[in-house]
Amino acid sequence: MKKIVVLSGAGISAESGLKTFRDDNGLWEGHNVMEVASPIAWENNRELVLEFYNQRRRQLLEVEPNAAHRALVALEEKYEVQIITQNVDDLHERAGSSNVLHLHGELLKARSTFDENLVMDWRNDIKSGDFCEHHMQLRPHIVWFGEAVPMFQPAAEHCAMADVLIIVGTSMQVYPAAGLVDFVPQGCPMYFIDPKPNIREHSSLHIISKKAAEGVPQVVERLLSQ
Ligand code: APR
């Protein structure tokens, strides 16, 4: 079975009603990302960071996967499919994708500030005073700017095994995620679906300048008919 690797970013969830990071004058829901998504912000303004992610979590629980998330599930009829997402939402999982790797963490999980491997499902607000079993504060299970990306290595290994790469809804500005394209085998066909595609052209790249809910089902249909 051929392997398809999908690298998704915020744009795939835009039509579900979740804002992207960089489409709105560089502000994310009214905030500079460093103000809410960095270890310094956590040290200096914990309440703001907790409330920001609490709002994101509540909002996530009100939205649904869209046609792009759903179309990727259909690919599993014919291919081994590995989703690598930069998104912290669970819309790929809710659509039904079997293999989803989250590069930047997950909104519906919390983790201990004492032991980063102590991660738990968490659907409610995280509040000051919510502790892990070691009596240490819980934090959002999110990779903030300046933090290590522990899932990068397994993601790169998947890319190295890809027969086809689909990239959807990412500005390709954040590393190391954007560097994953360099791990796919030479000549591997790539599809890039984004209304404002930001990628270097090359011979095996097909650019589809469309929104995800329209462009992804088209690419999936093409791949299923091959
Ligand atoms: N369909 C497809 N793509 C879309 C749509 C849509 N409906 N709407 C917007 N886009 C595209 C934009 O053109 C842009 O290229 O989605 C991309 C969103 O880019 P970013 O906001 O930079 O999101 P992303 O690339 O996922 O950001 C990477 O940055 O802040 C960090 O950790 C955060 O994972 C995130 C990382």
PDB file of C-alpha atoms and ligand atoms in Angstrom:
ATOM      1  CA  MET A   1       0.000   0.000   0.000  1.00  0.00           C
ATOM      2  CA  LYS A   2       1.367   3.431  -0.908  1.00  0.00           C
ATOM      3  CA  LYS A   3       1.862   5.922   1.883  1.00  0.00           C
ATOM      4  CA  ILE A   4       0.387   9.413   1.827  1.00  0.00           C
ATOM      5  CA  VAL A   5       1.653  11.950   4.349  1.00  0.00           C
ATOM      6  CA  VAL A   6      -0.496  15.015   4.974  1.00  0.00           C
ATOM      7  CA  LEU A   7       1.003  18.112   6.590  1.00  0.00           C
ATOM      8  CA  SER A   8      -1.843  20.329   7.769  1.00  0.00           C
ATOM      9  CA  GLY A   9      -1.919  23.802   9.281  1.00  0.00           C
ATOM     10  CA  ALA A  10      -4.458  26.255  10.632  1.00  0.00           C
ATOM     11  CA  GLY A  11      -6.026  26.834   7.188  1.00  0.00           C
ATOM     12  CA  ILE A  12      -7.624  23.383   7.135  1.00  0.00           C
ATOM     13  CA  SER A  13      -9.694  24.289  10.188  1.00  0.00           C
ATOM     14  CA  ALA A  14     -10.539  27.846   9.045  1.00  0.00           C
ATOM     15  CA  GLU A  15     -13.794  26.789   7.387  1.00  0.00           C
ATOM     16  CA  SER A  16     -14.818  25.042  10.614  1.00  0.00           C
ATOM     17  CA  GLY A  17     -14.670  28.479  12.254  1.00  0.00           C
ATOM     18  CA  LEU A  18     -11.236  28.437  13.907  1.00  0.00           C
ATOM     19  CA  LYS A  19      -9.058  31.454  13.163  1.00  0.00           C
ATOM     20  CA  THR A  20      -5.639  31.012  11.551  1.00  0.00           C
ATOM     21  CA  PHE A  21      -2.608  32.620  13.190  1.00  0.00           C
ATOM     22  CA  ARG A  22      -1.288  34.954  10.535  1.00  0.00           C
ATOM     23  CA  ASP A  23      -4.247  35.943   8.330  1.00  0.00           C
ATOM     24  CA  ASP A  24      -5.504  38.693  10.644  1.00  0.00           C
ATOM     25  CA  ASN A  25      -2.733  41.347  10.572  1.00  0.00           C
ATOM     26  CA  GLY A  26      -0.444  38.994  12.422  1.00  0.00           C
ATOM     27  CA  LEU A  27      -2.746  38.930  15.434  1.00  0.00           C
ATOM     28  CA  TRP A  28      -4.211  35.736  16.780  1.00  0.00           C
ATOM     29  CA  GLU A  29      -7.655  36.376  18.288  1.00  0.00           C
ATOM     30  CA  GLY A  30      -6.449  39.872  19.181  1.00  0.00           C
ATOM     31  CA  HIS A  31      -3.092  38.831  20.645  1.00  0.00           C
ATOM     32  CA  ASN A  32       0.480  38.851  19.481  1.00  0.00           C
ATOM     33  CA  VAL A  33       1.385  35.135  19.585  1.00  0.00           C
ATOM     34  CA  MET A  34       4.386  35.758  21.870  1.00  0.00           C
ATOM     35  CA  GLU A  35       2.051  37.361  24.398  1.00  0.00           C
ATOM     36  CA  VAL A  36       0.164  34.095  24.876  1.00  0.00           C
ATOM     37  CA  ALA A  37       2.207  31.246  23.365  1.00  0.00           C
ATOM     38  CA  SER A  38       5.637  31.400  24.984  1.00  0.00           C
ATOM     39  CA  PRO A  39       7.281  30.207  28.208  1.00  0.00           C
ATOM     40  CA  ILE A  40       7.956  33.870  29.097  1.00  0.00           C
ATOM     41  CA  ALA A  41       4.251  34.638  28.859  1.00  0.00           C
ATOM     42  CA  TRP A  42       3.563  31.649  31.127  1.00  0.00           C
ATOM     43  CA  GLU A  43       6.063  32.982  33.694  1.00  0.00           C
ATOM     44  CA  ASN A  44       4.912  36.589  33.555  1.00  0.00           C
ATOM     45  CA  ASN A  45       1.209  36.414  32.852  1.00  0.00           C
ATOM     46  CA  ARG A  46      -0.099  32.975  33.686  1.00  0.00           C
ATOM     47  CA  GLU A  47      -3.746  34.034  34.054  1.00  0.00           C
ATOM     48  CA  LEU A  48      -3.793  35.534  30.553  1.00  0.00           C
ATOM     49  CA  VAL A  49      -2.229  32.408  29.044  1.00  0.00           C
ATOM     50  CA  LEU A  50      -4.638  30.078  30.869  1.00  0.00           C
ATOM     51  CA  GLU A  51      -7.654  32.172  29.897  1.00  0.00           C
ATOM     52  CA  PHE A  52      -6.501  32.400  26.288  1.00  0.00           C
ATOM     53  CA  TYR A  53      -6.248  28.616  25.935  1.00  0.00           C
ATOM     54  CA  ASN A  54      -9.444  28.098  27.936  1.00  0.00           C
ATOM     55  CA  GLN A  55     -11.239  30.238  25.352  1.00  0.00           C
ATOM     56  CA  ARG A  56      -9.656  28.281  22.492  1.00  0.00           C
ATOM     57  CA  ARG A  57     -10.717  24.976  24.143  1.00  0.00           C
ATOM     58  CA  ARG A  58     -14.320  26.153  24.651  1.00  0.00           C
ATOM     59  CA  GLN A  59     -14.455  27.361  21.054  1.00  0.00           C
ATOM     60  CA  LEU A  60     -13.085  24.030  19.776  1.00  0.00           C
ATOM     61  CA  LEU A  61     -15.854  22.127  21.523  1.00  0.00           C
ATOM     62  CA  GLU A  62     -18.411  24.163  19.540  1.00  0.00           C
ATOM     63  CA  VAL A  63     -17.065  23.554  16.034  1.00  0.00           C
ATOM     64  CA  GLU A  64     -17.115  20.570  13.697  1.00  0.00           C
ATOM     65  CA  PRO A  65     -14.743  19.045  11.127  1.00  0.00           C
ATOM     66  CA  ASN A  66     -15.302  20.299   7.571  1.00  0.00           C
ATOM     67  CA  ALA A  67     -15.221  18.710   4.107  1.00  0.00           C
ATOM     68  CA  ALA A  68     -11.405  18.862   3.987  1.00  0.00           C
ATOM     69  CA  HIS A  69     -10.931  16.857   7.202  1.00  0.00           C
ATOM     70  CA  ARG A  70     -13.559  14.371   6.026  1.00  0.00           C
ATOM     71  CA  ALA A  71     -12.092  13.924   2.548  1.00  0.00           C
ATOM     72  CA  LEU A  72      -8.713  12.905   4.010  1.00  0.00           C
ATOM     73  CA  VAL A  73     -10.425  10.026   5.827  1.00  0.00           C
ATOM     74  CA  ALA A  74     -11.636   8.625   2.487  1.00  0.00           C
ATOM     75  CA  LEU A  75      -8.003   8.312   1.347  1.00  0.00           C
ATOM     76  CA  GLU A  76      -7.591   5.457   3.845  1.00  0.00           C
ATOM     77  CA  GLU A  77      -9.690   3.228   1.517  1.00  0.00           C
ATOM     78  CA  LYS A  78      -6.694   2.985  -0.787  1.00  0.00           C
ATOM     79  CA  TYR A  79      -3.616   4.311   0.998  1.00  0.00           C
ATOM     80  CA  GLU A  80      -1.762   4.204   4.267  1.00  0.00           C
ATOM     81  CA  VAL A  81      -2.375   7.749   5.484  1.00  0.00           C
ATOM     82  CA  GLN A  82      -0.369   9.611   8.108  1.00  0.00           C
ATOM     83  CA  ILE A  83      -1.612  13.051   9.114  1.00  0.00           C
ATOM     84  CA  ILE A  84       0.998  15.358  10.608  1.00  0.00           C
ATOM     85  CA  THR A  85      -0.790  18.416  11.899  1.00  0.00           C
ATOM     86  CA  GLN A  86       0.496  21.664  13.345  1.00  0.00           C
ATOM     87  CA  ASN A  87      -3.001  22.205  14.699  1.00  0.00           C
ATOM     88  CA  VAL A  88      -3.883  21.715  18.325  1.00  0.00           C
ATOM     89  CA  ASP A  89      -7.536  20.987  17.536  1.00  0.00           C
ATOM     90  CA  ASP A  90      -8.935  17.449  17.295  1.00  0.00           C
ATOM     91  CA  LEU A  91     -10.865  17.915  14.042  1.00  0.00           C
ATOM     92  CA  HIS A  92      -8.865  15.306  12.090  1.00  0.00           C
ATOM     93  CA  GLU A  93      -9.626  12.730  14.802  1.00  0.00           C
ATOM     94  CA  ARG A  94     -13.297  13.691  14.995  1.00  0.00           C
ATOM     95  CA  ALA A  95     -13.590  13.394  11.204  1.00  0.00           C
ATOM     96  CA  GLY A  96     -12.282   9.830  11.558  1.00  0.00           C
ATOM     97  CA  SER A  97      -8.607   9.889  10.519  1.00  0.00           C
ATOM     98  CA  SER A  98      -6.807   6.910  12.059  1.00  0.00           C
ATOM     99  CA  ASN A  99      -3.231   8.203  12.316  1.00  0.00           C
ATOM    100  CA  VAL A 100      -2.803  11.761  13.541  1.00  0.00           C
ATOM    101  CA  LEU A 101       0.467  13.129  14.872  1.00  0.00           C
ATOM    102  CA  HIS A 102       0.272  16.518  16.594  1.00  0.00           C
ATOM    103  CA  LEU A 103       3.487  18.471  16.191  1.00  0.00           C
ATOM    104  CA  HIS A 104       2.461  21.384  18.398  1.00  0.00           C
ATOM    105  CA  GLY A 105       0.436  19.661  21.095  1.00  0.00           C
ATOM    106  CA  GLU A 106      -3.273  19.243  21.767  1.00  0.00           C
ATOM    107  CA  LEU A 107      -5.820  21.630  23.244  1.00  0.00           C
ATOM    108  CA  LEU A 108      -7.817  18.823  24.825  1.00  0.00           C
ATOM    109  CA  LYS A 109      -4.875  17.707  26.950  1.00  0.00           C
ATOM    110  CA  ALA A 110      -3.175  19.197  29.999  1.00  0.00           C
ATOM    111  CA  ARG A 111       0.247  18.407  31.322  1.00  0.00           C
ATOM    112  CA  SER A 112       2.215  18.705  34.502  1.00  0.00           C
ATOM    113  CA  THR A 113       4.740  21.538  34.901  1.00  0.00           C
ATOM    114  CA  PHE A 114       6.781  19.079  36.975  1.00  0.00           C
ATOM    115  CA  ASP A 115       6.973  16.165  34.536  1.00  0.00           C
ATOM    116  CA  GLU A 116       6.402  16.877  30.830  1.00  0.00           C
ATOM    117  CA  ASN A 117       5.547  13.212  30.245  1.00  0.00           C
ATOM    118  CA  LEU A 118       2.611  13.439  32.627  1.00  0.00           C
ATOM    119  CA  VAL A 119      -0.135  14.293  30.128  1.00  0.00           C
ATOM    120  CA  MET A 120      -3.866  13.862  30.644  1.00  0.00           C
ATOM    121  CA  ASP A 121      -7.111  14.359  28.721  1.00  0.00           C
ATOM    122  CA  TRP A 122      -8.661  17.682  29.701  1.00  0.00           C
ATOM    123  CA  ARG A 123     -11.871  19.142  28.278  1.00  0.00           C
ATOM    124  CA  ASN A 124     -12.635  21.819  30.881  1.00  0.00           C
ATOM    125  CA  ASP A 125     -10.879  25.077  31.707  1.00  0.00           C
ATOM    126  CA  ILE A 126      -7.419  24.769  33.273  1.00  0.00           C
ATOM    127  CA  LYS A 127      -7.348  27.023  36.333  1.00  0.00           C
ATOM    128  CA  SER A 128      -4.625  28.249  38.672  1.00  0.00           C
ATOM    129  CA  GLY A 129      -4.585  25.595  41.397  1.00  0.00           C
ATOM    130  CA  ASP A 130      -5.346  22.663  39.091  1.00  0.00           C
ATOM    131  CA  PHE A 131      -2.504  20.346  40.102  1.00  0.00           C
ATOM    132  CA  CYS A 132      -0.965  17.119  38.879  1.00  0.00           C
ATOM    133  CA  GLU A 133      -0.353  14.184  41.243  1.00  0.00           C
ATOM    134  CA  HIS A 134       2.931  15.847  42.330  1.00  0.00           C
ATOM    135  CA  HIS A 135       0.977  18.914  43.456  1.00  0.00           C
ATOM    136  CA  MET A 136       2.369  21.051  40.650  1.00  0.00           C
ATOM    137  CA  GLN A 137       0.355  23.381  38.406  1.00  0.00           C
ATOM    138  CA  LEU A 138      -1.083  21.976  35.154  1.00  0.00           C
ATOM    139  CA  ARG A 139      -0.439  23.823  31.891  1.00  0.00           C
ATOM    140  CA  PRO A 140      -1.860  23.514  28.379  1.00  0.00           C
ATOM    141  CA  HIS A 141      -0.280  20.618  26.436  1.00  0.00           C
ATOM    142  CA  ILE A 142       0.958  23.014  23.762  1.00  0.00           C
ATOM    143  CA  VAL A 143       4.406  23.467  22.230  1.00  0.00           C
ATOM    144  CA  TRP A 144       5.114  27.160  22.743  1.00  0.00           C
ATOM    145  CA  PHE A 145       7.594  29.264  20.785  1.00  0.00           C
ATOM    146  CA  GLY A 146      11.109  28.483  21.915  1.00  0.00           C
ATOM    147  CA  GLU A 147      10.209  25.005  23.205  1.00  0.00           C
ATOM    148  CA  ALA A 148      11.428  21.699  21.801  1.00  0.00           C
ATOM    149  CA  VAL A 149       9.199  19.850  19.308  1.00  0.00           C
ATOM    150  CA  PRO A 150       9.446  16.241  20.527  1.00  0.00           C
ATOM    151  CA  MET A 151       7.239  14.872  17.745  1.00  0.00           C
ATOM    152  CA  PHE A 152       9.475  16.288  15.012  1.00  0.00           C
ATOM    153  CA  GLN A 153      11.670  13.194  14.700  1.00  0.00           C
ATOM    154  CA  PRO A 154       8.793  10.708  14.203  1.00  0.00           C
ATOM    155  CA  ALA A 155       7.199  13.194  11.777  1.00  0.00           C
ATOM    156  CA  ALA A 156      10.416  13.402   9.743  1.00  0.00           C
ATOM    157  CA  GLU A 157      10.597   9.583   9.644  1.00  0.00           C
ATOM    158  CA  HIS A 158       7.071   9.424   8.206  1.00  0.00           C
ATOM    159  CA  CYS A 159       7.976  12.031   5.584  1.00  0.00           C
ATOM    160  CA  ALA A 160      11.024  10.017   4.552  1.00  0.00           C
ATOM    161  CA  MET A 161       8.694   7.071   3.746  1.00  0.00           C
ATOM    162  CA  ALA A 162       6.121   9.123   1.789  1.00  0.00           C
ATOM    163  CA  ASP A 163       4.998   8.191  -1.717  1.00  0.00           C
ATOM    164  CA  VAL A 164       2.838  11.335  -1.891  1.00  0.00           C
ATOM    165  CA  LEU A 165       2.848  14.500   0.265  1.00  0.00           C
ATOM    166  CA  ILE A 166      -0.212  16.723   0.669  1.00  0.00           C
ATOM    167  CA  ILE A 167       0.310  20.095   2.342  1.00  0.00           C
ATOM    168  CA  VAL A 168      -2.767  22.065   3.278  1.00  0.00           C
ATOM    169  CA  GLY A 169      -3.478  25.406   4.928  1.00  0.00           C
ATOM    170  CA  THR A 170      -0.114  26.405   6.308  1.00  0.00           C
ATOM    171  CA  SER A 171       1.939  29.554   5.768  1.00  0.00           C
ATOM    172  CA  MET A 172       5.140  27.445   5.939  1.00  0.00           C
ATOM    173  CA  GLN A 173       6.686  30.096   8.173  1.00  0.00           C
ATOM    174  CA  VAL A 174       7.180  28.138  11.369  1.00  0.00           C
ATOM    175  CA  TYR A 175      10.177  25.838  11.765  1.00  0.00           C
ATOM    176  CA  PRO A 176      10.955  23.063  12.262  1.00  0.00           C
ATOM    177  CA  ALA A 177       7.489  22.080  10.882  1.00  0.00           C
ATOM    178  CA  ALA A 178       8.020  23.827   7.532  1.00  0.00           C
ATOM    179  CA  GLY A 179      11.311  21.951   7.096  1.00  0.00           C
ATOM    180  CA  LEU A 180       9.514  18.580   6.960  1.00  0.00           C
ATOM    181  CA  VAL A 181       9.168  18.939   3.171  1.00  0.00           C
ATOM    182  CA  ASP A 182      12.935  18.468   2.933  1.00  0.00           C
ATOM    183  CA  PHE A 183      12.609  14.919   4.316  1.00  0.00           C
ATOM    184  CA  VAL A 184      10.375  13.500   1.564  1.00  0.00           C
ATOM    185  CA  PRO A 185      12.156  11.409  -1.088  1.00  0.00           C
ATOM    186  CA  GLN A 186      13.318  13.268  -4.182  1.00  0.00           C
ATOM    187  CA  GLY A 187      10.673  13.355  -6.904  1.00  0.00           C
ATOM    188  CA  CYS A 188       7.840  12.511  -4.471  1.00  0.00           C
ATOM    189  CA  PRO A 189       4.644  14.094  -5.845  1.00  0.00           C
ATOM    190  CA  MET A 190       3.438  16.982  -3.652  1.00  0.00           C
ATOM    191  CA  TYR A 191       0.108  18.767  -3.573  1.00  0.00           C
ATOM    192  CA  PHE A 192      -0.108  22.157  -1.864  1.00  0.00           C
ATOM    193  CA  ILE A 193      -3.630  23.405  -1.170  1.00  0.00           C
ATOM    194  CA  ASP A 194      -3.875  26.973   0.127  1.00  0.00           C
ATOM    195  CA  PRO A 195      -5.551  30.141  -1.214  1.00  0.00           C
ATOM    196  CA  LYS A 196      -2.219  31.964  -0.708  1.00  0.00           C
ATOM    197  CA  PRO A 197       0.379  29.245  -1.347  1.00  0.00           C
ATOM    198  CA  ASN A 198       3.811  30.081   0.041  1.00  0.00           C
ATOM    199  CA  ILE A 199       6.208  27.455  -1.319  1.00  0.00           C
ATOM    200  CA  ARG A 200       9.145  27.218  -3.738  1.00  0.00           C
ATOM    201  CA  GLU A 201       7.975  25.822  -7.104  1.00  0.00           C
ATOM    202  CA  HIS A 202       9.527  22.601  -8.356  1.00  0.00           C
ATOM    203  CA  SER A 203       8.674  19.974 -10.945  1.00  0.00           C
ATOM    204  CA  SER A 204       6.836  17.469  -8.729  1.00  0.00           C
ATOM    205  CA  LEU A 205       4.755  20.142  -6.948  1.00  0.00           C
ATOM    206  CA  HIS A 206       1.078  20.695  -7.816  1.00  0.00           C
ATOM    207  CA  ILE A 207      -0.256  23.950  -6.396  1.00  0.00           C
ATOM    208  CA  ILE A 208      -4.003  24.210  -5.833  1.00  0.00           C
ATOM    209  CA  SER A 209      -4.789  27.826  -4.900  1.00  0.00           C
ATOM    210  CA  LYS A 210      -8.117  27.077  -3.256  1.00  0.00           C
ATOM    211  CA  LYS A 211      -9.636  26.889   0.172  1.00  0.00           C
ATOM    212  CA  ALA A 212      -9.267  23.535   1.869  1.00  0.00           C
ATOM    213  CA  ALA A 213     -12.924  22.463   1.807  1.00  0.00           C
ATOM    214  CA  GLU A 214     -12.893  22.741  -1.982  1.00  0.00           C
ATOM    215  CA  GLY A 215      -9.289  21.859  -2.849  1.00  0.00           C
ATOM    216  CA  VAL A 216      -8.729  18.858  -0.573  1.00  0.00           C
ATOM    217  CA  PRO A 217     -11.720  16.798  -1.850  1.00  0.00           C
ATOM    218  CA  GLN A 218     -10.506  17.456  -5.423  1.00  0.00           C
ATOM    219  CA  VAL A 219      -7.011  16.165  -4.677  1.00  0.00           C
ATOM    220  CA  VAL A 220      -8.419  13.175  -2.792  1.00  0.00           C
ATOM    221  CA  GLU A 221     -10.683  12.304  -5.710  1.00  0.00           C
ATOM    222  CA  ARG A 222      -7.713  12.462  -8.074  1.00  0.00           C
ATOM    223  CA  LEU A 223      -5.603  10.210  -5.839  1.00  0.00           C
ATOM    224  CA  LEU A 224      -8.405   7.688  -5.344  1.00  0.00           C
ATOM    225  CA  SER A 225      -8.930   7.400  -9.094  1.00  0.00           C
ATOM    226  CA  GLN A 226      -5.222   6.785  -9.859  1.00  0.00           C
TER     227      GLN A 226
HETATM  228  N1  APR B   1      -8.222  26.790   3.358  1.00  0.00           N
HETATM  229  C1  APR B   1      -6.891  26.524   3.227  1.00  0.00           C
HETATM  230  N2  APR B   1      -5.952  27.378   3.663  1.00  0.00           N
HETATM  231  C2  APR B   1      -6.343  28.526   4.241  1.00  0.00           C
HETATM  232  C3  APR B   1      -7.705  28.853   4.407  1.00  0.00           C
HETATM  233  C4  APR B   1      -8.668  27.929   3.937  1.00  0.00           C
HETATM  234  N3  APR B   1      -9.974  28.143   4.048  1.00  0.00           N
HETATM  235  N4  APR B   1      -7.763  30.064   5.028  1.00  0.00           N
HETATM  236  C5  APR B   1      -6.495  30.463   5.237  1.00  0.00           C
HETATM  237  N5  APR B   1      -5.640  29.533   4.758  1.00  0.00           N
HETATM  238  C6  APR B   1      -4.179  29.524   4.773  1.00  0.00           C
HETATM  239  C7  APR B   1      -3.504  30.865   4.724  1.00  0.00           C
HETATM  240  O1  APR B   1      -3.390  31.314   3.365  1.00  0.00           O
HETATM  241  C8  APR B   1      -2.149  30.558   5.334  1.00  0.00           C
HETATM  242  O2  APR B   1      -1.223  30.118   4.364  1.00  0.00           O
HETATM  243  O3  APR B   1      -3.782  28.949   5.991  1.00  0.00           O
HETATM  244  C9  APR B   1      -2.465  29.395   6.294  1.00  0.00           C
HETATM  245  C10 APR B   1      -2.460  29.764   7.757  1.00  0.00           C
HETATM  246  O4  APR B   1      -1.158  30.109   8.134  1.00  0.00           O
HETATM  247  P1  APR B   1      -0.810  30.352   9.669  1.00  0.00           P
HETATM  248  O5  APR B   1      -1.844  31.203  10.280  1.00  0.00           O
HETATM  249  O6  APR B   1       0.605  30.819   9.730  1.00  0.00           O
HETATM  250  O7  APR B   1      -0.943  28.885  10.317  1.00  0.00           O
HETATM  251  P2  APR B   1       0.115  27.706  10.394  1.00  0.00           P
HETATM  252  O8  APR B   1       0.980  27.677   9.176  1.00  0.00           O
HETATM  253  O9  APR B   1      -0.637  26.486  10.738  1.00  0.00           O
HETATM  254  O10 APR B   1       0.992  28.151  11.631  1.00  0.00           O
HETATM  255  C11 APR B   1       2.021  27.315  12.070  1.00  0.00           C
HETATM  256  O11 APR B   1       2.426  28.745  13.940  1.00  0.00           O
HETATM  257  O12 APR B   1       1.653  30.043  15.719  1.00  0.00           O
HETATM  258  C12 APR B   1       2.171  28.825  15.336  1.00  0.00           C
HETATM  259  O13 APR B   1       2.069  26.832  16.552  1.00  0.00           O
HETATM  260  C13 APR B   1       1.298  27.674  15.710  1.00  0.00           C
HETATM  261  O14 APR B   1       0.921  25.599  14.547  1.00  0.00           O
HETATM  262  C14 APR B   1       1.014  27.003  14.380  1.00  0.00           C
HETATM  263  C15 APR B   1       2.203  27.416  13.557  1.00  0.00           C
END
